[in-house]
Structures are given as structure tokens and as C-alpha cells.
Amino acid sequence: MKSVPIVLIPGDGIGVEITLAVKKVIAASGADIKWFERYAGVSAIEKGMDVLPTETIETIEHYKVALKGPCTTPIGKGFTSVNVQLRKALDLYAAVRPVRNLPGVESRFDNVDIIIIRENTEGLYSGVENEVSPGVVMSMKVATDKACTRIARWAFRYATLRRREKITVFHKANIMKVTDGLFIDRAQHIHKTEYPNINYEEVIIDAGCMKLVQDPSQFDILLLENLYGDVVSDLCAGLVGGLGVVPGANFGENQAIFEAVHGSAPDLAGQGVANPLALLMSAVMMLNYLADTNDNSELKTASDRIKRAYNAALSDGCKTRDLGGELGTDKFADAIIERLDG
Ligand code: NAI
């Protein structure tokens, strides 16, 4: 089979270290990938480019799939978040973040298996913020029929394909009656008219967060608008060991970008200690997606091997610092490679 083209955005901060580690594991797994490296964020600015170069967007449009390290958006310098821009530019409206326990990774709970589905293009991340008058600033929360309907339909379709049983919407429609009201109205409609066999419930987000930290096993798929999805993703990461172990993917109609939930961790950058697992797990999601869309069983074999290898490494106590271990980024990647079977 010929090699599969993937755009690689190393990103900023720990991004460079963890993408190198992930590339190394993928190469050892037998997956034949041809990487096209492009830039975004601070690293793009440092190379004299825009924060989100057109070339990066066009290359993803062309090759359709990207693996992305976290990108830093300079604060207070008039830059719109590079991540928000990228998701909007490619209309990657559905973010999927599976949150599960891993062997050997201690956490408060051992029964977490939640899929977070986040609307990725609007809400308070509309980017419309301004000063109304001196001392009064405003941020606009946007919800459209189109975006609320398509994310609800996407979530119910996903639930059906993955044989999941229940979708819970976290919302604040008691306060934001119009915007969150539209979000739940569209979800109710899709449930009633298209997917009545999937269980559906609505929980006000503050109570939902309490329920999550009391007993996460009561949730199956969480469907959230943009900001809630961002915040609750990190909360859920805390239920299974932290940001180092939660992968993610952003899907549109034509493209997909796979990236960890975490950011560029400036506090760890350049030290070689960051956990590459969340990005590696995102890469496994990517290989599965490519295996399905290209009907390529070699990629599925490679992704299964990587998954077994990182589970074995964790079970054997090989861990990075965030998980209580001592291995650096590179050594942890080596420990995974040593455990690739077959
Ligand atoms: P962060 O996720 O980068 O870090 C939060 C905490 O988690 C830090 O203590 C960090 O050391 C730790 N952490 C994160 N990833 C880790 C890993 N792989 N291994 C070990 N420890 C890890 O969030 P923060 O500090 O809020 O944001 C830093 C920068 O990242 C900001 O510029 C932000 O805009 C950007 N960011 C980018 C994202 C993306 O590209 N998708 C997502 C979230 C934030």
C-alpha cells in the first residue's frame, strides 16, 4: 500500500517534543505515513509567517487529515486564538474527546468511560468582543439553528455507530434562555424525530459538574456547546489522571484534525518531561479513522499495536512525571516501542 499523507503541525511549547515522540512510535508501529509539516501559533510567527498561515490551512484542505500539537496564542496582542481560527477556517464543528481510565494510572474512579462531544465553532468563542463604553466590555454568545442542529445530529449518529446508550446535554438554558435554549431545543428535536432509541437527558451544567465528580459512571456521551465543552473536558481529564491522558479529534464534513485536549504547557516546555500519551492516543484515533475511510487494514493493525503497547507500558509502571513516574518524553516513547508486539 502506498504511504498515507498526513499534515503534521508540531505546535508550540511541549508540542515539538511530544510530536517527535509520537512520530517515532508511529514509525515503529509499521504505519506508513508521509508527513507534511506545517506551522501555526508562535512557531509560525517566529518563522516570519502569520499566526495561522494560509499555507497551513490549504495543506490540510488538500490532504484532509492533520495531527496537531498544541499551539500557543499570544495573550493580549490582538491575536484571535489560533485553535479557534483553525477550527472555524475548516469548519471542524465536532470535537470528540474520549475520557477513559487507563491501566496503571491511578485516579479517584476506575469506571470512567465518557465521550465528550463539543460544538466547536460558535457560542462565546464567536470572537465578537468589544468595549461598549469606557469600563464596559462585552462578549457575544452566538448560537445558530444550523450549528446546533448539525452537532446534535452528529452526536446522535456517533452514539448509534458506537453503540452508546445515552446522550446528556449540559446547559444553562435556565439563564441563557435564547442561546442555550436553542441548543437544547435542537437536540430534543433530533432525538425525537431521528434517534428516539438513544436515551436523552438534559442537566443544568453546574449540577452536572457536581454529578461528574461524585459518580462519572452515570454519564455516557456528554453533548456541550463550545465553552462548556472546553471546561468540562479538562474537568473530565482530572477524573482519569489528568491532561496527559485525554486525546481528541475535530471533525468537519471534509477534514479532520487530531489533537490532545491539553495546551502547550509552557511550564514544561523544553525540559523533555511532558507526557506524549494524549497526542499518541489522538494519533491512534487518527489511524483508526484513516483505516476506516481508506479501507486500510494495515493502519488498523498499527493502531491496535500502539494501543496494546502503551497499555502494557503503563501496566509495567512506565510513566511520565504527571502520572507519578520518572520517565522523560523520549524514554516513555521508547518504553512503548519496546512493547510493540508482533
Ligand atoms: P495546558 O494544558 O497547556 O497546561 C495545564 C497544566 O497541565 C499545566 O500544569 C501543564 O504542565 C499540564 N500539562 C498539560 N499537558 C501536559 C502533558 N502532555 N504532560 C504533562 N503535563 C501536562 O493549559 P494552559 O496552561 O491553560 O495553556 C497553555 C497554552 O496552551 C495557552 O497558550 C493556551 O492558549 C494553549 N492551549 C492550546 C490548546 C490547543 O492547541 N489545542 C488547548 C489548550 C490550551
Coordinates of C-alpha atoms and ligand atoms in Angstrom, one line a residue:
M1 CA 0.0 0.0 0.0
K2 CA 1.3 3.5 -0.7
S3 CA 2.1 5.8 2.2
V4 CA -0.7 7.9 3.6
P5 CA -0.2 11.7 3.6
I6 CA -0.8 13.5 6.9
V7 CA -0.2 17.1 7.8
L8 CA 1.8 17.5 11.0
I9 CA 1.6 20.7 13.0
P10 CA 4.2 20.4 15.7
G11 CA 2.8 23.5 17.5
D12 CA 4.4 25.3 20.4
G13 CA 5.8 24.7 23.9
I14 CA 5.8 20.9 24.6
G15 CA 4.3 20.4 21.1
V16 CA 7.6 20.0 19.4
E17 CA 8.8 17.3 22.0
I18 CA 5.6 15.3 22.0
T19 CA 5.1 15.3 18.3
L20 CA 8.7 14.0 17.8
A21 CA 7.9 11.2 20.3
V22 CA 4.6 10.3 18.6
K23 CA 6.2 10.3 15.2
K24 CA 8.8 7.8 16.5
V25 CA 6.2 5.4 17.9
I26 CA 4.1 5.6 14.7
A27 CA 7.1 4.9 12.5
A28 CA 8.0 1.8 14.7
S29 CA 4.3 0.6 14.6
G30 CA 4.5 -0.1 10.8
A31 CA 2.0 2.6 9.8
D32 CA 3.3 4.0 6.6
I33 CA 2.7 7.8 6.9
K34 CA 4.2 10.6 4.8
W35 CA 4.2 13.7 7.0
F36 CA 3.8 17.2 5.6
E37 CA 5.0 19.6 8.3
R38 CA 3.2 22.9 8.6
Y39 CA 3.2 25.7 11.2
A40 CA 0.7 27.5 13.4
G41 CA 0.9 29.6 16.5
V42 CA 4.0 31.2 18.0
S43 CA 6.3 28.9 16.0
A44 CA 4.7 30.3 12.8
I45 CA 5.2 33.9 13.9
E46 CA 8.9 33.1 14.8
K47 CA 9.3 31.8 11.2
G48 CA 8.1 35.2 9.9
M49 CA 4.6 33.8 9.0
D50 CA 1.1 34.7 10.1
V51 CA -0.1 33.1 13.3
L52 CA -2.2 30.8 11.1
P53 CA -0.6 30.8 7.7
T54 CA -2.8 30.3 4.6
E55 CA -0.4 27.5 3.5
T56 CA -1.2 25.5 6.6
I57 CA -4.9 25.7 6.0
E58 CA -4.6 24.9 2.3
T59 CA -2.4 21.9 3.0
I60 CA -5.0 20.5 5.4
E61 CA -7.7 21.2 2.9
H62 CA -5.7 19.3 0.4
Y63 CA -4.7 16.2 2.4
K64 CA -7.8 16.2 4.6
V65 CA -6.2 14.9 7.8
A66 CA -3.8 16.5 10.3
L67 CA -2.1 15.6 13.6
K68 CA -1.6 18.7 15.6
G69 CA 0.5 19.6 18.7
P70 CA -0.9 22.3 21.0
C71 CA -0.5 25.9 19.8
T72 CA 0.1 29.0 21.9
T73 CA -1.8 32.1 21.1
P74 CA 0.0 35.2 22.4
I75 CA -2.2 36.8 25.0
G76 CA -3.3 40.5 24.7
K77 CA -1.6 41.2 21.4
G78 CA -4.7 41.3 19.3
F79 CA -4.4 37.7 18.1
T80 CA -7.5 35.6 17.8
S81 CA -6.9 32.1 19.2
V82 CA -5.1 30.1 16.5
N83 CA -7.0 27.0 17.5
V84 CA -10.4 28.7 17.3
Q85 CA -9.3 30.2 13.9
L86 CA -8.3 26.8 12.5
R87 CA -11.5 25.1 13.6
K88 CA -13.5 27.9 12.1
A89 CA -11.5 28.1 8.9
L90 CA -12.0 24.4 8.2
D91 CA -15.5 24.3 9.8
L92 CA -14.4 21.5 12.1
Y93 CA -17.6 21.7 14.1
A94 CA -17.5 18.5 16.1
A95 CA -14.8 17.9 18.8
V96 CA -14.7 14.4 20.2
R97 CA -12.9 13.6 23.4
P98 CA -13.0 10.1 24.8
V99 CA -12.2 10.0 28.6
R100 CA -11.4 6.6 30.0
N101 CA -9.4 5.0 32.7
L102 CA -6.0 3.6 31.7
P103 CA -4.3 0.6 33.3
G104 CA -1.8 1.6 36.0
V105 CA -3.0 5.2 36.0
E106 CA -4.4 5.9 39.5
S107 CA -7.4 8.1 39.8
R108 CA -10.3 8.6 42.1
F109 CA -12.5 6.4 39.9
D110 CA -12.0 3.2 38.0
N111 CA -15.2 3.2 36.0
V112 CA -15.0 6.3 33.7
D113 CA -16.0 5.9 30.1
I114 CA -17.3 9.2 28.8
I115 CA -17.3 10.6 25.3
I116 CA -17.4 14.4 25.2
I117 CA -18.9 15.9 22.1
R118 CA -18.3 19.7 21.9
E119 CA -19.7 22.2 19.4
N120 CA -16.5 23.8 18.1
T121 CA -17.5 26.8 16.1
E122 CA -19.7 29.2 18.0
G123 CA -21.0 30.1 21.5
L124 CA -18.9 32.5 23.4
Y125 CA -16.0 31.7 21.1
S126 CA -17.6 33.7 18.4
G127 CA -14.7 36.2 18.7
V128 CA -17.1 39.1 18.9
E129 CA -15.9 41.2 21.8
N130 CA -15.8 44.9 22.2
E131 CA -15.8 47.9 24.5
V132 CA -19.4 49.2 24.6
S133 CA -18.3 52.3 26.5
P134 CA -15.4 53.1 28.8
G135 CA -15.3 50.5 31.5
V136 CA -18.0 48.3 29.9
V137 CA -16.9 45.4 27.7
M138 CA -19.0 42.8 26.0
S139 CA -18.5 39.3 24.6
M140 CA -21.2 37.9 22.3
K141 CA -22.5 34.3 22.6
V142 CA -23.8 33.1 19.3
A143 CA -25.9 30.1 18.6
T144 CA -27.4 29.3 15.2
D145 CA -30.1 26.8 14.2
K146 CA -27.7 25.3 11.7
A147 CA -24.8 24.7 14.1
C148 CA -27.0 23.4 17.0
T149 CA -28.8 21.0 14.7
R150 CA -25.7 19.6 13.0
I151 CA -23.8 19.0 16.2
A152 CA -26.9 17.3 17.8
R153 CA -27.3 15.1 14.7
W154 CA -23.5 14.4 14.7
A155 CA -23.7 13.3 18.4
F156 CA -26.7 11.0 17.9
R157 CA -25.2 9.5 14.8
Y158 CA -21.9 8.9 16.7
A159 CA -23.9 7.3 19.6
T160 CA -25.6 5.0 17.1
L161 CA -22.4 4.0 15.3
R162 CA -20.6 3.4 18.6
R163 CA -23.5 1.6 20.2
R164 CA -23.6 4.1 23.1
E165 CA -26.8 4.3 25.1
K166 CA -27.3 7.8 26.3
I167 CA -26.7 11.4 25.5
T168 CA -26.7 14.1 28.2
V169 CA -26.7 17.7 27.3
F170 CA -25.1 20.1 29.9
H171 CA -26.6 23.5 29.5
K172 CA -27.6 26.7 31.3
A173 CA -30.9 27.4 29.5
N174 CA -32.5 28.5 32.7
I175 CA -30.3 31.7 32.5
M176 CA -29.3 31.8 28.8
K177 CA -32.8 31.1 27.6
V178 CA -32.3 32.0 24.0
T179 CA -28.9 30.6 23.1
D180 CA -28.7 27.5 25.3
G181 CA -32.5 27.3 24.8
L182 CA -31.8 26.8 21.1
F183 CA -29.1 24.3 21.8
I184 CA -31.4 22.0 23.8
D185 CA -34.3 22.6 21.5
R186 CA -32.4 21.3 18.5
A187 CA -31.0 18.3 20.5
Q188 CA -34.6 17.4 21.6
H189 CA -35.8 17.7 18.1
I190 CA -33.1 15.4 16.6
H191 CA -33.7 13.0 19.4
K192 CA -37.4 12.8 18.9
T193 CA -37.5 12.8 15.1
E194 CA -34.4 10.9 14.2
Y195 CA -33.0 8.9 17.1
P196 CA -35.7 8.1 19.6
N197 CA -34.0 4.9 20.6
I198 CA -31.0 6.6 22.2
N199 CA -31.7 7.8 25.7
Y200 CA -31.6 11.5 26.1
E201 CA -31.4 13.8 29.1
E202 CA -30.6 17.4 30.0
V203 CA -28.8 18.5 33.1
I204 CA -28.0 22.1 34.1
I205 CA -24.3 22.4 33.9
D206 CA -23.5 23.4 37.5
A207 CA -25.3 20.4 38.8
G208 CA -23.8 18.3 36.0
C209 CA -20.3 19.1 37.2
M210 CA -21.1 18.1 40.7
K211 CA -22.6 14.8 39.5
L212 CA -19.5 14.2 37.3
V213 CA -17.1 14.4 40.3
Q214 CA -19.5 12.3 42.5
D215 CA -20.1 9.5 40.1
P216 CA -18.9 9.8 36.5
S217 CA -20.2 6.3 35.6
Q218 CA -23.7 7.8 35.3
F219 CA -22.7 9.5 32.1
D220 CA -22.1 8.0 28.7
I221 CA -22.0 10.8 26.0
L222 CA -21.9 14.4 27.0
L223 CA -23.0 17.0 24.4
L224 CA -22.0 20.5 25.1
E225 CA -21.7 23.9 23.5
N226 CA -18.3 25.3 22.9
L227 CA -17.2 26.9 26.2
Y228 CA -18.8 24.3 28.4
G229 CA -17.2 21.6 26.3
D230 CA -13.8 23.2 26.8
V231 CA -14.1 23.5 30.5
V232 CA -15.8 20.1 31.1
S233 CA -13.1 18.4 29.0
D234 CA -10.4 19.4 31.5
L235 CA -12.6 18.5 34.4
C236 CA -13.1 15.0 33.0
A237 CA -9.4 14.7 32.3
G238 CA -9.0 15.2 36.0
L239 CA -11.2 12.1 36.6
V240 CA -8.8 9.8 34.8
G241 CA -5.3 11.0 35.6
G242 CA -5.0 14.5 34.1
L243 CA -4.4 16.3 30.8
G244 CA -1.6 14.0 29.8
V245 CA -4.0 11.1 29.0
V246 CA -7.0 12.6 27.1
P247 CA -7.0 12.6 23.3
G248 CA -9.2 14.4 20.9
A249 CA -10.3 14.9 17.3
N250 CA -12.0 17.7 15.5
F251 CA -14.3 16.7 12.6
G252 CA -15.9 18.7 9.8
E253 CA -17.6 17.5 6.6
N254 CA -14.3 17.3 4.7
Q255 CA -11.3 17.4 7.1
A256 CA -10.3 16.1 10.5
I257 CA -7.6 17.3 12.9
F258 CA -6.5 15.1 15.7
E259 CA -5.0 16.7 18.8
A260 CA -4.8 16.3 22.6
V261 CA -7.1 18.2 24.9
H262 CA -4.2 19.8 26.6
G263 CA -2.3 23.0 25.7
S264 CA 1.3 23.9 25.1
A265 CA 2.2 23.7 28.8
P266 CA 4.8 26.5 28.9
D267 CA 5.8 25.4 32.4
L268 CA 7.2 22.2 31.0
A269 CA 8.4 23.3 27.5
G270 CA 11.9 22.4 26.5
Q271 CA 12.5 20.1 29.5
G272 CA 11.7 16.8 27.8
V273 CA 9.3 15.8 30.6
A274 CA 5.9 16.2 29.0
N275 CA 3.6 13.2 28.6
P276 CA 3.2 12.4 24.9
L277 CA 0.4 9.9 25.6
A278 CA -2.6 12.2 24.9
L279 CA -1.2 13.1 21.5
L280 CA -0.3 9.4 20.8
M281 CA -3.8 8.4 21.7
S282 CA -5.1 11.1 19.4
A283 CA -2.8 9.6 16.7
V284 CA -4.4 6.2 17.4
M285 CA -7.8 7.8 16.8
M286 CA -6.4 9.2 13.6
L287 CA -5.1 5.8 12.4
N288 CA -8.5 4.2 13.1
Y289 CA -10.2 7.0 11.2
L290 CA -7.8 6.6 8.3
A291 CA -8.2 2.8 8.3
D292 CA -12.0 3.2 8.0
T293 CA -12.0 6.0 5.4
N294 CA -9.2 4.4 3.3
D295 CA -10.2 0.8 3.9
N296 CA -6.6 0.2 5.0
S297 CA -6.3 -2.7 7.4
E298 CA -2.5 -2.1 7.9
L299 CA -3.3 1.2 9.7
K300 CA -5.8 -0.6 11.9
T301 CA -3.2 -3.2 12.8
A302 CA -0.7 -0.5 13.6
S303 CA -3.2 1.4 15.8
D304 CA -4.1 -1.7 17.7
R305 CA -0.4 -2.5 18.3
I306 CA 0.3 1.0 19.6
K307 CA -2.7 0.8 21.9
R308 CA -1.6 -2.6 23.3
A309 CA 1.9 -1.2 23.7
Y310 CA 1.0 1.9 25.7
N311 CA -1.3 -0.1 27.9
A312 CA 1.5 -2.6 28.5
A313 CA 4.0 0.2 29.3
L314 CA 1.6 1.8 31.8
S315 CA 0.8 -1.5 33.4
D316 CA 4.5 -2.1 33.8
G317 CA 4.8 1.2 35.6
C318 CA 6.5 3.1 32.8
K319 CA 5.1 6.7 33.3
T320 CA 6.0 10.3 32.9
R321 CA 6.1 12.7 35.8
D322 CA 2.5 13.9 35.6
L323 CA 1.4 10.3 36.3
G324 CA 3.8 9.9 39.2
G325 CA 6.6 8.3 37.2
E326 CA 10.1 9.3 36.3
L327 CA 10.4 8.8 32.6
G328 CA 11.0 11.7 30.2
T329 CA 9.1 12.2 27.0
D330 CA 11.6 10.3 24.8
K331 CA 12.2 7.4 27.3
F332 CA 8.5 6.9 27.6
A333 CA 8.2 6.7 23.9
D334 CA 11.0 4.1 23.9
A335 CA 9.2 2.1 26.6
I336 CA 6.1 2.0 24.3
I337 CA 8.2 1.0 21.2
E338 CA 9.9 -1.9 23.2
R339 CA 6.4 -3.3 23.9
L340 CA 5.1 -3.2 20.3
D341 CA 4.1 -6.8 19.7
G342 CA 4.2 -9.0 16.5
Ligands
NAI1 P1 -2.1 23.4 29.4 O1 -3.0 22.3 29.0 O2 -1.0 23.8 28.5 O3 -1.5 23.1 30.9 C1 -2.2 23.0 32.1 C2 -1.4 22.1 33.1 O4 -1.4 20.8 32.6 C3 0.0 22.6 33.2 O5 0.4 22.4 34.5 C4 0.8 21.6 32.3 O6 2.1 21.4 32.7 C5 0.0 20.4 32.4 N1 0.0 19.6 31.2 C6 -0.6 19.8 30.1 N2 -0.2 18.9 29.1 C7 0.6 18.1 29.7 C8 1.3 16.9 29.2 N3 1.2 16.5 28.0 N4 2.2 16.3 30.1 C9 2.3 16.7 31.3 N5 1.6 17.8 31.9 C10 0.8 18.5 31.0 O7 -3.1 24.7 29.6 P2 -2.8 26.2 29.9 O8 -1.6 26.4 30.8 O9 -4.1 26.8 30.2 O10 -2.4 26.8 28.4 C11 -1.1 27.0 27.9 C12 -1.2 27.4 26.5 O11 -1.7 26.4 25.7 C13 -2.0 28.7 26.2 O12 -1.4 29.5 25.3 C14 -3.3 28.1 25.6 O13 -3.9 29.0 24.7 C15 -2.8 26.9 24.8 N6 -3.7 25.9 24.6 C16 -3.7 25.3 23.4 C17 -4.6 24.3 23.1 C18 -4.5 23.6 21.7 O14 -3.6 23.9 21.0 N7 -5.4 22.8 21.4 C19 -5.6 23.8 24.1 C20 -5.5 24.5 25.3 C21 -4.6 25.5 25.6

